PDB file of C-alpha atoms in Angstrom:
ATOM      1  CA  GLY A 660      10.439  -2.315  -2.310  1.00  0.00           C
ATOM      2  CA  ALA A 661      10.925  -3.929   1.066  1.00  0.00           C
ATOM      3  CA  VAL A 662       8.449  -6.706   1.838  1.00  0.00           C
ATOM      4  CA  VAL A 663       6.206  -6.665   4.875  1.00  0.00           C
ATOM      5  CA  SER A 664       3.724  -9.438   5.568  1.00  0.00           C
ATOM      6  CA  GLN A 665       0.769  -9.695   7.921  1.00  0.00           C
ATOM      7  CA  HIS A 666      -1.082 -12.684   9.245  1.00  0.00           C
ATOM      8  CA  PRO A 667      -3.927 -13.371   9.244  1.00  0.00           C
ATOM      9  CA  SER A 668      -5.398 -11.342   6.393  1.00  0.00           C
ATOM     10  CA  ARG A 669      -8.869 -11.756   7.773  1.00  0.00           C
ATOM     11  CA  VAL A 670     -10.194 -12.903  11.143  1.00  0.00           C
ATOM     12  CA  ILE A 671     -13.636 -13.230  12.646  1.00  0.00           C
ATOM     13  CA  CYS A 672     -13.929 -13.715  16.379  1.00  0.00           C
ATOM     14  CA  LYS A 673     -16.517 -13.680  19.119  1.00  0.00           C
ATOM     15  CA  SER A 674     -16.861 -10.782  21.495  1.00  0.00           C
ATOM     16  CA  GLY A 675     -14.674 -11.239  24.562  1.00  0.00           C
ATOM     17  CA  THR A 676     -11.963 -13.268  22.880  1.00  0.00           C
ATOM     18  CA  SER A 677      -8.420 -12.148  22.054  1.00  0.00           C
ATOM     19  CA  VAL A 678      -6.922 -11.962  18.598  1.00  0.00           C
ATOM     20  CA  LYS A 679      -3.256 -11.819  17.652  1.00  0.00           C
ATOM     21  CA  ILE A 680      -2.061 -10.170  14.441  1.00  0.00           C
ATOM     22  CA  GLU A 681       1.502 -10.680  13.221  1.00  0.00           C
ATOM     23  CA  CYS A 682       3.595  -8.257  11.202  1.00  0.00           C
ATOM     24  CA  ARG A 683       6.831  -9.508   9.677  1.00  0.00           C
ATOM     25  CA  SER A 684       9.592  -7.857   7.714  1.00  0.00           C
ATOM     26  CA  LEU A 685      10.544 -10.577   5.250  1.00  0.00           C
ATOM     27  CA  ASP A 686      13.795  -9.379   3.730  1.00  0.00           C
ATOM     28  CA  PHE A 687      15.108  -6.881   6.252  1.00  0.00           C
ATOM     29  CA  GLN A 688      15.418  -6.144   9.930  1.00  0.00           C
ATOM     30  CA  ALA A 689      13.223  -3.500  11.467  1.00  0.00           C
ATOM     31  CA  THR A 690      13.930  -2.038  14.891  1.00  0.00           C
ATOM     32  CA  THR A 691      10.739  -0.039  14.608  1.00  0.00           C
ATOM     33  CA  MET A 692       7.356  -0.939  13.190  1.00  0.00           C
ATOM     34  CA  PHE A 693       4.160   1.040  13.221  1.00  0.00           C
ATOM     35  CA  TRP A 694       0.579  -0.089  13.712  1.00  0.00           C
ATOM     36  CA  TYR A 695      -2.275   1.773  12.082  1.00  0.00           C
ATOM     37  CA  ARG A 696      -6.012   1.364  12.167  1.00  0.00           C
ATOM     38  CA  GLN A 697      -8.293   2.252   9.287  1.00  0.00           C
ATOM     39  CA  PHE A 698     -12.055   2.570   9.447  1.00  0.00           C
ATOM     40  CA  PRO A 699     -14.097   2.237   6.249  1.00  0.00           C
ATOM     41  CA  LYS A 700     -13.612   5.144   3.869  1.00  0.00           C
ATOM     42  CA  GLN A 701     -11.264   6.877   6.272  1.00  0.00           C
ATOM     43  CA  SER A 702      -7.572   7.503   6.489  1.00  0.00           C
ATOM     44  CA  LEU A 703      -4.979   5.575   8.465  1.00  0.00           C
ATOM     45  CA  MET A 704      -4.744   6.428  12.129  1.00  0.00           C
ATOM     46  CA  LEU A 705      -1.522   5.679  13.975  1.00  0.00           C
ATOM     47  CA  MET A 706      -2.114   3.481  16.986  1.00  0.00           C
ATOM     48  CA  ALA A 707       1.367   2.803  18.277  1.00  0.00           C
ATOM     49  CA  THR A 708       5.059   2.575  17.554  1.00  0.00           C
ATOM     50  CA  SER A 709       6.538  -0.856  18.142  1.00  0.00           C
ATOM     51  CA  ASN A 710      10.154  -0.871  19.290  1.00  0.00           C
ATOM     52  CA  GLU A 711      12.260  -4.020  19.251  1.00  0.00           C
ATOM     53  CA  GLY A 712      13.295  -5.019  22.750  1.00  0.00           C
ATOM     54  CA  SER A 713      11.384  -2.282  24.523  1.00  0.00           C
ATOM     55  CA  LYS A 714       7.873  -1.105  25.266  1.00  0.00           C
ATOM     56  CA  ALA A 715       5.662   0.218  22.538  1.00  0.00           C
ATOM     57  CA  THR A 716       4.731   3.869  22.396  1.00  0.00           C
ATOM     58  CA  TYR A 717       0.988   4.397  22.164  1.00  0.00           C
ATOM     59  CA  GLU A 718      -0.839   7.350  20.669  1.00  0.00           C
ATOM     60  CA  GLN A 719      -3.175   9.353  22.813  1.00  0.00           C
ATOM     61  CA  GLY A 720      -6.518   7.653  23.207  1.00  0.00           C
ATOM     62  CA  VAL A 721      -5.251   4.155  22.389  1.00  0.00           C
ATOM     63  CA  GLU A 722      -5.636   1.751  25.298  1.00  0.00           C
ATOM     64  CA  LYS A 723      -2.344  -0.030  25.817  1.00  0.00           C
ATOM     65  CA  ASP A 724      -3.946  -2.758  27.925  1.00  0.00           C
ATOM     66  CA  LYS A 725      -6.386  -3.509  25.156  1.00  0.00           C
ATOM     67  CA  PHE A 726      -3.992  -3.377  22.230  1.00  0.00           C
ATOM     68  CA  LEU A 727      -0.911  -5.278  23.374  1.00  0.00           C
ATOM     69  CA  ILE A 728       2.154  -4.888  21.198  1.00  0.00           C
ATOM     70  CA  ASN A 729       5.192  -7.134  21.376  1.00  0.00           C
ATOM     71  CA  HIS A 730       8.264  -6.620  19.202  1.00  0.00           C
ATOM     72  CA  ALA A 731      10.339  -9.572  20.299  1.00  0.00           C
ATOM     73  CA  SER A 732      12.638  -9.805  17.310  1.00  0.00           C
ATOM     74  CA  LEU A 733      13.967  -7.620  14.523  1.00  0.00           C
ATOM     75  CA  THR A 734      11.546  -9.147  12.034  1.00  0.00           C
ATOM     76  CA  LEU A 735       8.342  -9.634  14.016  1.00  0.00           C
ATOM     77  CA  SER A 736       5.875  -7.394  15.799  1.00  0.00           C
ATOM     78  CA  THR A 737       2.550  -8.655  17.122  1.00  0.00           C
ATOM     79  CA  LEU A 738      -0.626  -6.772  17.965  1.00  0.00           C
ATOM     80  CA  THR A 739      -3.027  -8.558  20.299  1.00  0.00           C
ATOM     81  CA  VAL A 740      -6.538  -7.204  20.624  1.00  0.00           C
ATOM     82  CA  THR A 741      -7.655  -8.363  24.048  1.00  0.00           C
ATOM     83  CA  SER A 742     -11.276  -8.908  25.059  1.00  0.00           C
ATOM     84  CA  ALA A 743     -12.404  -7.829  21.628  1.00  0.00           C
ATOM     85  CA  HIS A 744     -15.693  -5.991  21.171  1.00  0.00           C
ATOM     86  CA  PRO A 745     -17.631  -5.184  18.006  1.00  0.00           C
ATOM     87  CA  GLU A 746     -16.296  -1.619  18.049  1.00  0.00           C
ATOM     88  CA  ASP A 747     -12.789  -3.057  17.617  1.00  0.00           C
ATOM     89  CA  SER A 748     -13.806  -4.313  14.181  1.00  0.00           C
ATOM     90  CA  SER A 749     -11.548  -2.526  11.749  1.00  0.00           C
ATOM     91  CA  PHE A 750      -8.689  -2.856   9.281  1.00  0.00           C
ATOM     92  CA  TYR A 751      -5.294  -3.028  10.966  1.00  0.00           C
ATOM     93  CA  ILE A 752      -2.127  -2.278   8.995  1.00  0.00           C
ATOM     94  CA  CYS A 753       1.511  -2.378   9.977  1.00  0.00           C
ATOM     95  CA  SER A 754       4.468  -0.688   8.356  1.00  0.00           C
ATOM     96  CA  ALA A 755       8.233  -0.699   8.612  1.00  0.00           C
ATOM     97  CA  ARG A 756      11.220   0.779   6.878  1.00  0.00           C
ATOM     98  CA  ASP A 757      14.528  -0.799   5.957  1.00  0.00           C
ATOM     99  CA  PRO A 758      17.308   1.484   7.212  1.00  0.00           C
ATOM    100  CA  GLN A 759      19.821  -0.294   4.966  1.00  0.00           C
ATOM    101  CA  ARG A 760      18.036   0.551   1.741  1.00  0.00           C
ATOM    102  CA  GLY A 761      18.647   3.526  -0.483  1.00  0.00           C
ATOM    103  CA  ASP A 762      15.087   4.636   0.200  1.00  0.00           C
ATOM    104  CA  ALA A 763      15.515   4.199   3.939  1.00  0.00           C
ATOM    105  CA  ASP A 764      13.044   6.991   4.600  1.00  0.00           C
ATOM    106  CA  THR A 765      10.211   5.067   2.964  1.00  0.00           C
ATOM    107  CA  GLN A 766       7.673   3.100   4.985  1.00  0.00           C
ATOM    108  CA  TYR A 767       6.457  -0.135   3.439  1.00  0.00           C
ATOM    109  CA  PHE A 768       3.133  -1.571   4.441  1.00  0.00           C
ATOM    110  CA  GLY A 769       1.798  -5.003   5.145  1.00  0.00           C
ATOM    111  CA  PRO A 770      -1.358  -6.084   3.289  1.00  0.00           C
ATOM    112  CA  GLY A 771      -3.505  -5.462   6.358  1.00  0.00           C
ATOM    113  CA  THR A 772      -5.769  -7.555   8.575  1.00  0.00           C
ATOM    114  CA  ARG A 773      -9.515  -7.218   8.559  1.00  0.00           C
ATOM    115  CA  LEU A 774     -10.874  -7.923  12.019  1.00  0.00           C
ATOM    116  CA  THR A 775     -14.559  -8.587  12.537  1.00  0.00           C
ATOM    117  CA  VAL A 776     -15.831  -9.035  16.078  1.00  0.00           C
ATOM    118  CA  LEU A 777     -19.272 -10.605  16.371  1.00  0.00           C
TER     119      LEU A 777
ATOM    120  CA  ALA B1387       1.691  19.434  15.307  1.00  0.00           C
ATOM    121  CA  GLN B1388       2.189  18.341  11.759  1.00  0.00           C
ATOM    122  CA  THR B1389      -0.933  18.093   9.643  1.00  0.00           C
ATOM    123  CA  VAL B1390      -1.623  17.010   6.087  1.00  0.00           C
ATOM    124  CA  THR B1391      -4.639  18.321   4.193  1.00  0.00           C
ATOM    125  CA  GLN B1392      -6.174  16.853   1.070  1.00  0.00           C
ATOM    126  CA  SER B1393      -8.982  19.151   0.052  1.00  0.00           C
ATOM    127  CA  GLN B1394     -10.463  16.951  -2.674  1.00  0.00           C
ATOM    128  CA  PRO B1395     -12.413  13.991  -1.240  1.00  0.00           C
ATOM    129  CA  GLU B1396     -13.172  12.737  -4.753  1.00  0.00           C
ATOM    130  CA  MET B1397     -11.815  13.325  -8.227  1.00  0.00           C
ATOM    131  CA  SER B1398     -12.519  11.813 -11.602  1.00  0.00           C
ATOM    132  CA  VAL B1399     -10.579  11.744 -14.842  1.00  0.00           C
ATOM    133  CA  GLN B1400     -11.130  10.419 -18.328  1.00  0.00           C
ATOM    134  CA  GLU B1401      -8.897   7.587 -19.400  1.00  0.00           C
ATOM    135  CA  ALA B1402      -5.692   8.891 -21.058  1.00  0.00           C
ATOM    136  CA  GLU B1403      -6.199  12.358 -19.585  1.00  0.00           C
ATOM    137  CA  THR B1404      -4.221  14.106 -16.856  1.00  0.00           C
ATOM    138  CA  VAL B1405      -5.346  14.767 -13.317  1.00  0.00           C
ATOM    139  CA  THR B1406      -3.782  16.601 -10.386  1.00  0.00           C
ATOM    140  CA  LEU B1407      -4.422  15.741  -6.752  1.00  0.00           C
ATOM    141  CA  SER B1408      -3.780  18.441  -4.172  1.00  0.00           C
ATOM    142  CA  CYS B1409      -2.006  18.206  -0.846  1.00  0.00           C
ATOM    143  CA  THR B1410      -0.846  20.805   1.627  1.00  0.00           C
ATOM    144  CA  TYR B1411       0.915  20.275   4.900  1.00  0.00           C
ATOM    145  CA  ASP B1412       1.893  22.208   7.958  1.00  0.00           C
ATOM    146  CA  THR B1413       5.231  21.780   9.692  1.00  0.00           C
ATOM    147  CA  SER B1414       7.928  23.767  11.412  1.00  0.00           C
ATOM    148  CA  GLU B1415      10.588  21.237  10.419  1.00  0.00           C
ATOM    149  CA  SER B1416      13.069  21.911   7.636  1.00  0.00           C
ATOM    150  CA  ASP B1417      14.104  18.311   6.992  1.00  0.00           C
ATOM    151  CA  TYR B1418      11.270  15.967   6.102  1.00  0.00           C
ATOM    152  CA  TYR B1419       9.881  13.617   3.496  1.00  0.00           C
ATOM    153  CA  LEU B1420       6.673  13.610   1.528  1.00  0.00           C
ATOM    154  CA  PHE B1421       4.912  10.668  -0.058  1.00  0.00           C
ATOM    155  CA  TRP B1422       1.941   9.722  -2.132  1.00  0.00           C
ATOM    156  CA  TYR B1423       0.497   6.281  -1.460  1.00  0.00           C
ATOM    157  CA  LYS B1424      -2.154   4.514  -3.490  1.00  0.00           C
ATOM    158  CA  GLN B1425      -4.708   2.226  -1.855  1.00  0.00           C
ATOM    159  CA  PRO B1426      -6.692   0.128  -4.364  1.00  0.00           C
ATOM    160  CA  PRO B1427      -9.739  -1.932  -3.357  1.00  0.00           C
ATOM    161  CA  SER B1428      -7.404  -4.644  -2.031  1.00  0.00           C
ATOM    162  CA  ARG B1429      -6.422  -2.051   0.609  1.00  0.00           C
ATOM    163  CA  GLN B1430      -2.713  -2.730   0.150  1.00  0.00           C
ATOM    164  CA  MET B1431      -0.857   0.546   0.545  1.00  0.00           C
ATOM    165  CA  ILE B1432       1.416   1.081  -2.452  1.00  0.00           C
ATOM    166  CA  LEU B1433       4.086   3.741  -2.645  1.00  0.00           C
ATOM    167  CA  VAL B1434       3.564   5.940  -5.693  1.00  0.00           C
ATOM    168  CA  ILE B1435       6.243   8.571  -5.290  1.00  0.00           C
ATOM    169  CA  ARG B1436       8.439  10.188  -2.666  1.00  0.00           C
ATOM    170  CA  GLN B1437      10.125  13.558  -2.286  1.00  0.00           C
ATOM    171  CA  GLU B1438      12.884  14.692   0.025  1.00  0.00           C
ATOM    172  CA  ALA B1439      12.279  18.222   1.242  1.00  0.00           C
ATOM    173  CA  TYR B1440      15.912  19.230   0.736  1.00  0.00           C
ATOM    174  CA  LYS B1441      15.684  18.478  -2.977  1.00  0.00           C
ATOM    175  CA  GLN B1442      14.383  21.275  -5.136  1.00  0.00           C
ATOM    176  CA  GLN B1443      13.837  19.053  -8.147  1.00  0.00           C
ATOM    177  CA  ASN B1444      10.379  17.562  -8.386  1.00  0.00           C
ATOM    178  CA  ALA B1445      10.245  13.765  -8.197  1.00  0.00           C
ATOM    179  CA  THR B1446       9.021  11.808 -11.203  1.00  0.00           C
ATOM    180  CA  GLU B1447       8.089   8.143 -11.564  1.00  0.00           C
ATOM    181  CA  ASN B1448       6.932   7.270 -15.064  1.00  0.00           C
ATOM    182  CA  ARG B1449       3.414   8.762 -15.433  1.00  0.00           C
ATOM    183  CA  PHE B1450       3.462  10.184 -11.912  1.00  0.00           C
ATOM    184  CA  SER B1451       5.078  13.461 -10.991  1.00  0.00           C
ATOM    185  CA  VAL B1452       4.836  15.937  -8.170  1.00  0.00           C
ATOM    186  CA  ASN B1453       4.819  19.702  -7.895  1.00  0.00           C
ATOM    187  CA  PHE B1454       6.649  20.398  -4.654  1.00  0.00           C
ATOM    188  CA  GLN B1455       6.416  23.979  -3.446  1.00  0.00           C
ATOM    189  CA  LYS B1456       8.296  24.067  -0.150  1.00  0.00           C
ATOM    190  CA  ALA B1457       7.589  27.672   0.730  1.00  0.00           C
ATOM    191  CA  ALA B1458       3.891  27.183   0.107  1.00  0.00           C
ATOM    192  CA  LYS B1459       3.962  23.753   1.809  1.00  0.00           C
ATOM    193  CA  SER B1460       2.259  22.216  -1.157  1.00  0.00           C
ATOM    194  CA  PHE B1461       2.827  18.779  -2.664  1.00  0.00           C
ATOM    195  CA  SER B1462       0.482  17.930  -5.529  1.00  0.00           C
ATOM    196  CA  LEU B1463       0.476  14.718  -7.551  1.00  0.00           C
ATOM    197  CA  LYS B1464       0.017  14.730 -11.304  1.00  0.00           C
ATOM    198  CA  ILE B1465      -1.040  11.554 -13.065  1.00  0.00           C
ATOM    199  CA  SER B1466      -0.555  11.654 -16.812  1.00  0.00           C
ATOM    200  CA  ASP B1467      -2.169   9.339 -19.362  1.00  0.00           C
ATOM    201  CA  SER B1468      -4.545   8.031 -16.709  1.00  0.00           C
ATOM    202  CA  GLN B1469      -5.312   4.338 -16.807  1.00  0.00           C
ATOM    203  CA  LEU B1470      -8.219   2.339 -15.402  1.00  0.00           C
ATOM    204  CA  GLY B1471      -5.812   0.759 -12.936  1.00  0.00           C
ATOM    205  CA  ASP B1472      -5.084   4.151 -11.426  1.00  0.00           C
ATOM    206  CA  ALA B1473      -8.524   4.182  -9.818  1.00  0.00           C
ATOM    207  CA  ALA B1474      -7.939   4.061  -6.063  1.00  0.00           C
ATOM    208  CA  MET B1475      -7.687   6.096  -2.894  1.00  0.00           C
ATOM    209  CA  TYR B1476      -4.633   8.311  -2.866  1.00  0.00           C
ATOM    210  CA  PHE B1477      -3.094   9.407   0.401  1.00  0.00           C
ATOM    211  CA  CYS B1478      -0.586  12.190   0.839  1.00  0.00           C
ATOM    212  CA  ALA B1479       1.769  11.586   3.761  1.00  0.00           C
ATOM    213  CA  TYR B1480       4.564  13.322   5.605  1.00  0.00           C
ATOM    214  CA  ARG B1481       7.255  12.294   8.010  1.00  0.00           C
ATOM    215  CA  ILE B1482      10.381  13.724   9.545  1.00  0.00           C
ATOM    216  CA  SER B1483      13.629  11.800   9.494  1.00  0.00           C
ATOM    217  CA  GLY B1484      14.440   8.956  11.881  1.00  0.00           C
ATOM    218  CA  ASN B1485      12.159   6.241  13.213  1.00  0.00           C
ATOM    219  CA  THR B1486       9.054   8.346  12.929  1.00  0.00           C
ATOM    220  CA  PRO B1487       5.592   7.427  11.684  1.00  0.00           C
ATOM    221  CA  LEU B1488       3.763   8.843   8.718  1.00  0.00           C
ATOM    222  CA  VAL B1489       1.124  11.514   9.077  1.00  0.00           C
ATOM    223  CA  PHE B1490      -1.600  10.999   6.507  1.00  0.00           C
ATOM    224  CA  GLY B1491      -4.112  13.213   4.829  1.00  0.00           C
ATOM    225  CA  LYS B1492      -7.727  12.080   4.615  1.00  0.00           C
ATOM    226  CA  GLY B1493      -7.308  10.812   1.103  1.00  0.00           C
ATOM    227  CA  THR B1494      -8.721  11.483  -2.349  1.00  0.00           C
ATOM    228  CA  ARG B1495     -10.751   8.873  -4.146  1.00  0.00           C
ATOM    229  CA  LEU B1496      -9.850   8.867  -7.834  1.00  0.00           C
ATOM    230  CA  SER B1497     -12.198   7.433 -10.421  1.00  0.00           C
ATOM    231  CA  VAL B1498     -11.053   6.798 -13.966  1.00  0.00           C
ATOM    232  CA  ILE B1499     -13.741   6.925 -16.630  1.00  0.00           C
ATOM    233  CA  ALA B1500     -13.334   4.753 -19.700  1.00  0.00           C
TER     234      ALA B1500
END
C-alpha cells in the first residue's frame, strides 16, 4: 500500500510547551490528509481535515487555535499542539490516500505519535 | 449522520478456527466504501479488506472475507484458520467517495487462543 510516515513516534514534553508532529506521504502526493486522535482502548476520533494550500477543516469541539495544522506541500502536513497540557496526552495518527492508485478510495495510516505531557 | 456500530467489544477464537466480527452502519448514501482495519499492539493501522458498496460480490483477501449485506447495512468480517498474529483490535470503517474521512466503529478486540 501507499506509505505514510510520522515523526516523531514518541514525544514527552512539559506542560505549556508546543509540540510539532509531522505526517508525510512518502511515495505519493496527497492534497488531503486527516488527523485522528486515539485515547487508550478507544476508537479513532477525527480531529481535522488538512488541505494542501488552504485552511484545515476542524471537527466540532476541536480547538483550532490549540491544534494548528499546516499542509504546506503535497507530501507534508504538520500538527502543532500549542501550550500543551496533560489532557492533550494521547496517540495522534494521520492518514492519506493516493488518488493515483487503483485503490484510491483507501486511506493509509502513519504509524502514529504518542504524546505525553508532563 | 453516518454511524458505524461494532456490537462485540471483545471476541476470542481458538487457533485454526474461524471467527466472525460484526459491523453495522447507518447511511443515506448509495455510493460508499467499507473497510476493516487491524490495529496490533504497535498501534499501526493496517488495512485488512475493503468493499465497494456498488459491488455485490463479497471481498476476499486470503483468510479474510466479508459478508456484505447492503440492504441490511451489515458488513461482517470472517477470519478463517485463525493465527496467533491475528490477535489485535479490529475496526470497521466507512467513507463516502471523494476526499472524505473515515468513520470508525468502536472496535472489537480479538484474542487468539493457542
